[in-house]
Amino acid sequence: MPFRTGEHSLKKLIVTGDDFGLSVPVNEAVSQAHQKGILTSTSLMVAAPEVDDAIARAKELPELNVGLHLVLSNGHACLPASDIPDLVNANGEFSNKLVSSGIKMFFNASVKQQVKDEIRAQFEAFKATGLRLDHVNAHNHMHLHPTIFDAIIEIGKDYGMDAVRVPDEKPLKSLIDSTREKITRFASWLLLKPFTSRMKKRLIQNNIKFNTHVFGFHHTGHMNLDTLVRILPNLEDGLSEIYLHPATGPWDGIDPGAKDYEFEAEYKALIHPRIKRIIKKFSIELTSFKEA
């Protein structure tokens, strides 16, 4: 039975494990952190190597809220490479060059259509799982891109999408150790503000739910016990989402860009008794987009 506490609190918290389906260790961490820890939700990569294992696990956990983790970078596409030649290589893999890919998606009409086609294919793949769609977000936060986000809004309506993660993480004082770090994080937040503000405006216009606060952007890959201990007591009222990348161990084919990620430490943090005590002490209500 998943851990619950703080019902009817003003501080509501979604705890999400991203990259569900990427590997068996990731899938194990998500399922175990939900059953033994504080994880309430997960985001499924529908074309990932171990997606079938992830789906099977999710169907055994009716209280686990599963969303779609759209992949348009650093991963595999649903459509054949011949259908989206400007987005993937011959093996159907998206580029990890986010800036150049983003420019093409913004200015090239043909590429825009390919983006729409792939997004629809991923929604279709999620629908085929038979799981209820709890939320939508994107790998590497690619849904910050206006072309991608507009396509998600347009296409998501056809699949019952009613919640989206907005990666608008304000610098939290309890997580800042130096003036330099404070400046860097504030600059990063300010740089993304036009994109996150646009997202919120469009979501409100379309009556789609989103988080008030989010944590995981500045410390991605390092949401360990110490980080959670510093975040949780400082949660503000509203709907917060903490997202992590937990795994029970390493696996073949880990993205070189994630070689320093603390996958196992994040998993252990999710099931640590100290975290449960903090959540209870500060009357934090664990929830999901569905329940919020």
Coordinates of C-alpha atoms in Angstrom, one line a residue:
M1 CA 0.0 0.0 0.0
P2 CA 1.5 3.4 -1.0
F3 CA 2.4 5.8 1.9
R4 CA -0.2 8.4 2.5
T5 CA -0.5 11.3 5.0
G6 CA -1.5 14.9 5.4
E7 CA -5.0 14.6 3.8
H8 CA -6.7 18.0 3.2
S9 CA -3.5 19.9 3.7
L10 CA -2.8 23.1 1.8
K11 CA 0.5 21.7 0.8
K12 CA -0.1 19.0 -1.9
L13 CA 2.8 17.1 -3.4
I14 CA 3.1 14.9 -6.5
V15 CA 6.2 12.7 -6.5
T16 CA 7.1 11.5 -10.0
G17 CA 9.6 9.0 -11.3
D18 CA 10.5 9.9 -14.9
D19 CA 11.8 7.6 -17.7
F20 CA 9.6 4.7 -16.8
G21 CA 10.3 2.0 -19.4
L22 CA 13.9 3.0 -20.0
S23 CA 15.4 0.0 -18.2
V24 CA 14.4 -2.8 -15.8
P25 CA 16.3 -1.1 -12.9
V26 CA 14.3 2.1 -13.5
N27 CA 11.0 0.1 -13.7
E28 CA 11.9 -1.7 -10.5
A29 CA 12.7 1.6 -8.7
V30 CA 9.4 3.2 -9.8
S31 CA 7.3 0.2 -8.7
Q32 CA 9.1 -0.3 -5.4
A33 CA 9.2 3.4 -4.5
H34 CA 5.5 3.5 -5.1
Q35 CA 4.8 0.5 -2.9
K36 CA 7.3 1.2 -0.1
G37 CA 8.0 4.9 -0.4
I38 CA 6.4 8.3 -1.3
L39 CA 6.3 8.0 -5.1
T40 CA 2.8 8.7 -6.4
S41 CA 3.3 9.0 -10.2
T42 CA 5.5 8.1 -13.1
S43 CA 6.0 9.2 -16.7
L44 CA 6.2 6.5 -19.4
M45 CA 8.5 6.5 -22.4
V46 CA 6.4 4.6 -24.9
A47 CA 9.2 3.7 -27.3
A48 CA 11.8 2.9 -24.6
P49 CA 13.6 -0.5 -24.5
E50 CA 11.7 -1.9 -21.4
V51 CA 8.3 -0.3 -22.0
D52 CA 6.5 -3.7 -22.0
D53 CA 7.9 -4.5 -18.6
A54 CA 6.9 -1.0 -17.3
I55 CA 3.3 -1.4 -18.6
A56 CA 3.0 -4.9 -16.9
R57 CA 4.2 -3.4 -13.6
A58 CA 1.9 -0.5 -13.9
K59 CA -1.1 -2.7 -14.4
E60 CA -0.3 -4.5 -11.1
L61 CA -0.3 -1.1 -9.3
P62 CA -3.7 0.5 -9.7
E63 CA -2.9 3.5 -7.5
L64 CA 0.2 4.4 -9.5
N65 CA -0.6 7.4 -11.7
V66 CA 1.0 7.0 -15.1
G67 CA 1.6 9.8 -17.5
L68 CA 3.2 10.2 -21.0
H69 CA 6.9 11.2 -21.1
L70 CA 7.1 12.5 -24.7
V71 CA 10.5 11.9 -26.3
L72 CA 11.7 14.2 -29.0
S73 CA 15.4 14.1 -28.1
N74 CA 17.9 11.6 -26.7
G75 CA 15.7 8.6 -27.4
H76 CA 13.8 6.4 -29.8
A77 CA 10.9 7.5 -32.0
C78 CA 7.6 5.6 -32.4
L79 CA 7.3 6.3 -36.1
P80 CA 9.7 4.7 -38.7
A81 CA 12.7 6.8 -39.6
S82 CA 11.3 7.1 -43.2
D83 CA 8.2 9.0 -41.8
I84 CA 10.2 11.6 -39.8
P85 CA 13.6 11.8 -41.6
D86 CA 14.3 15.3 -40.3
L87 CA 13.9 14.3 -36.7
V88 CA 15.8 11.0 -36.4
N89 CA 18.8 9.1 -37.8
A90 CA 18.5 5.9 -39.8
N91 CA 18.1 3.9 -36.5
G92 CA 15.1 6.0 -35.4
E93 CA 17.0 7.9 -32.8
F94 CA 16.4 11.6 -32.0
S95 CA 19.4 14.0 -31.9
N96 CA 20.9 15.1 -28.6
K97 CA 21.6 18.5 -30.1
L98 CA 18.7 20.4 -28.6
V99 CA 19.4 23.9 -29.9
S100 CA 19.8 22.9 -33.6
S101 CA 16.9 20.6 -33.4
G102 CA 14.8 23.3 -31.8
I103 CA 15.6 25.8 -34.5
K104 CA 14.5 23.4 -37.2
M105 CA 11.3 22.7 -35.4
F106 CA 10.5 26.4 -35.1
F107 CA 11.2 27.5 -38.7
N108 CA 10.7 24.5 -41.0
A109 CA 7.1 23.7 -41.9
S110 CA 7.9 20.1 -42.9
V111 CA 9.7 19.5 -39.6
K112 CA 6.8 21.0 -37.7
Q113 CA 4.5 18.4 -39.3
Q114 CA 6.8 15.6 -38.5
V115 CA 6.8 16.7 -34.9
K116 CA 3.0 16.6 -34.9
D117 CA 3.0 13.2 -36.4
E118 CA 5.4 11.8 -33.9
I119 CA 3.6 13.3 -30.9
R120 CA 0.4 11.8 -32.1
A121 CA 2.1 8.5 -32.5
Q122 CA 3.3 8.6 -28.9
F123 CA -0.2 9.5 -27.7
E124 CA -1.6 6.6 -29.7
A125 CA 1.0 4.2 -28.2
F126 CA 0.1 5.3 -24.7
K127 CA -3.6 4.8 -25.5
A128 CA -2.8 1.3 -26.7
T129 CA -1.4 0.4 -23.2
G130 CA -4.9 0.7 -21.7
L131 CA -3.5 2.8 -18.9
R132 CA -5.3 6.0 -17.8
L133 CA -3.4 9.1 -18.9
D134 CA -2.6 11.1 -15.7
H135 CA -0.4 13.8 -17.1
V136 CA 2.0 14.8 -19.9
N137 CA 5.5 16.1 -19.8
A138 CA 8.6 15.7 -22.1
H139 CA 12.1 14.3 -21.9
N140 CA 14.7 17.1 -21.5
H141 CA 11.7 19.5 -21.0
M142 CA 11.3 19.7 -24.8
H143 CA 7.7 20.8 -24.3
L144 CA 9.1 24.2 -23.4
H145 CA 9.5 24.6 -27.2
P146 CA 6.5 26.6 -28.6
T147 CA 6.2 24.3 -31.6
I148 CA 6.1 21.2 -29.5
F149 CA 3.9 22.6 -26.8
D150 CA 1.3 23.9 -29.2
A151 CA 1.2 20.4 -30.8
I152 CA 0.8 18.8 -27.4
I153 CA -2.2 21.1 -26.6
E154 CA -3.8 20.4 -30.0
I155 CA -3.3 16.7 -30.1
G156 CA -3.6 16.0 -26.4
K157 CA -7.2 17.0 -26.4
D158 CA -8.0 14.0 -28.5
Y159 CA -6.6 11.7 -25.9
G160 CA -8.1 13.1 -22.7
M161 CA -5.0 15.1 -21.6
D162 CA -6.0 17.2 -18.6
A163 CA -2.6 17.9 -16.8
V164 CA 0.9 19.0 -17.9
R165 CA 4.1 19.6 -16.0
V166 CA 5.3 23.2 -16.1
P167 CA 9.1 23.1 -15.4
D168 CA 9.1 26.5 -13.7
E169 CA 11.5 25.9 -10.7
K170 CA 12.1 29.0 -8.7
P171 CA 15.5 29.1 -6.9
L172 CA 14.8 27.8 -3.4
K173 CA 17.0 29.4 -0.7
S174 CA 17.4 26.1 1.2
L175 CA 19.1 24.6 -1.9
I176 CA 21.5 27.4 -2.5
D177 CA 25.0 27.2 -1.0
S178 CA 26.7 30.3 -2.6
T179 CA 26.1 33.6 -4.2
R180 CA 27.4 32.3 -7.5
E181 CA 24.9 29.5 -7.4
K182 CA 22.1 31.9 -6.5
I183 CA 23.0 34.1 -9.5
T184 CA 23.2 31.1 -11.9
R185 CA 19.9 29.6 -10.8
F186 CA 18.1 32.9 -10.9
A187 CA 19.5 33.6 -14.4
S188 CA 18.4 30.1 -15.6
W189 CA 14.9 30.7 -14.2
L190 CA 14.7 34.1 -15.7
L191 CA 15.8 32.8 -19.1
L192 CA 13.0 30.2 -19.2
K193 CA 10.3 32.6 -17.8
P194 CA 8.9 33.7 -21.2
F195 CA 8.4 30.0 -22.1
T196 CA 6.9 28.8 -18.8
S197 CA 4.7 31.9 -18.7
R198 CA 3.4 31.1 -22.2
M199 CA 2.8 27.5 -21.1
K200 CA 0.7 28.6 -18.1
K201 CA -1.3 31.0 -20.2
R202 CA -2.2 28.4 -22.8
L203 CA -2.9 25.7 -20.2
I204 CA -5.3 28.1 -18.4
Q205 CA -7.0 28.9 -21.7
N206 CA -7.5 25.2 -22.4
N207 CA -8.6 24.3 -18.9
I208 CA -5.6 22.0 -18.3
K209 CA -4.2 21.5 -14.9
F210 CA -0.6 22.2 -14.0
N211 CA 1.7 22.3 -11.0
T212 CA 2.1 25.5 -8.9
H213 CA 5.7 24.6 -8.0
V214 CA 8.2 22.1 -9.2
F215 CA 11.5 20.7 -8.0
G216 CA 14.0 18.6 -10.0
F217 CA 15.1 21.0 -12.7
H218 CA 18.1 22.6 -10.9
H219 CA 19.2 19.3 -9.2
T220 CA 18.3 16.9 -12.0
G221 CA 20.0 13.6 -11.4
H222 CA 20.9 14.6 -7.8
M223 CA 17.6 14.5 -6.0
N224 CA 19.1 12.5 -3.2
L225 CA 18.2 12.3 0.5
D226 CA 20.0 15.5 1.4
T227 CA 18.2 17.4 -1.4
L228 CA 14.8 16.1 -0.4
V229 CA 15.4 16.9 3.2
R230 CA 16.1 20.5 2.2
I231 CA 13.1 20.8 -0.1
L232 CA 10.3 19.3 1.8
P233 CA 10.1 21.5 4.9
N234 CA 10.1 24.6 2.6
L235 CA 7.2 23.6 0.4
E236 CA 4.7 26.4 -0.1
D237 CA 1.0 26.0 -0.2
G238 CA -0.4 24.8 -3.6
L239 CA 0.3 21.9 -5.8
S240 CA 4.0 21.0 -6.0
E241 CA 5.7 18.3 -8.1
I242 CA 9.0 16.7 -7.3
Y243 CA 10.4 14.7 -10.1
L244 CA 13.3 12.2 -10.0
H245 CA 15.2 9.6 -12.0
P246 CA 15.3 6.6 -9.7
A247 CA 16.8 3.2 -10.5
T248 CA 17.7 0.2 -8.4
G249 CA 21.1 -0.1 -10.1
P250 CA 23.0 0.6 -13.3
W251 CA 22.2 -0.8 -16.7
D252 CA 23.7 -1.2 -20.2
G253 CA 23.3 1.8 -22.5
I254 CA 23.0 4.6 -19.9
D255 CA 23.1 7.9 -21.7
P256 CA 26.6 9.4 -21.4
G257 CA 25.0 12.7 -20.5
A258 CA 23.6 11.1 -17.4
K259 CA 26.7 9.3 -16.3
D260 CA 26.9 11.4 -13.1
Y261 CA 23.2 10.9 -12.1
E262 CA 22.6 9.4 -8.7
F263 CA 20.0 6.9 -9.8
E264 CA 20.3 4.6 -6.8
A265 CA 20.6 7.4 -4.3
E266 CA 17.4 8.9 -5.6
Y267 CA 15.6 5.6 -5.3
K268 CA 16.9 5.1 -1.7
A269 CA 15.7 8.7 -0.8
L270 CA 12.2 7.9 -2.0
I271 CA 11.9 4.9 0.4
H272 CA 13.8 6.4 3.3
P273 CA 12.0 6.6 6.7
R274 CA 13.3 10.1 7.3
I275 CA 11.4 11.4 4.3
K276 CA 8.2 9.9 5.5
R277 CA 8.7 11.5 8.9
I278 CA 9.2 14.9 7.3
I279 CA 6.1 14.6 5.1
K280 CA 4.1 13.7 8.2
K281 CA 5.6 16.4 10.4
F282 CA 4.9 19.2 7.9
S283 CA 1.4 17.9 7.0
I284 CA 2.2 17.4 3.3
E285 CA -0.5 15.6 1.3
L286 CA 0.8 13.2 -1.3
T287 CA -1.4 13.3 -4.3
S288 CA -1.5 13.2 -8.1
F289 CA -2.7 15.4 -11.0
K290 CA -5.8 13.2 -11.1
E291 CA -6.6 13.8 -7.4
A292 CA -5.5 17.5 -7.2

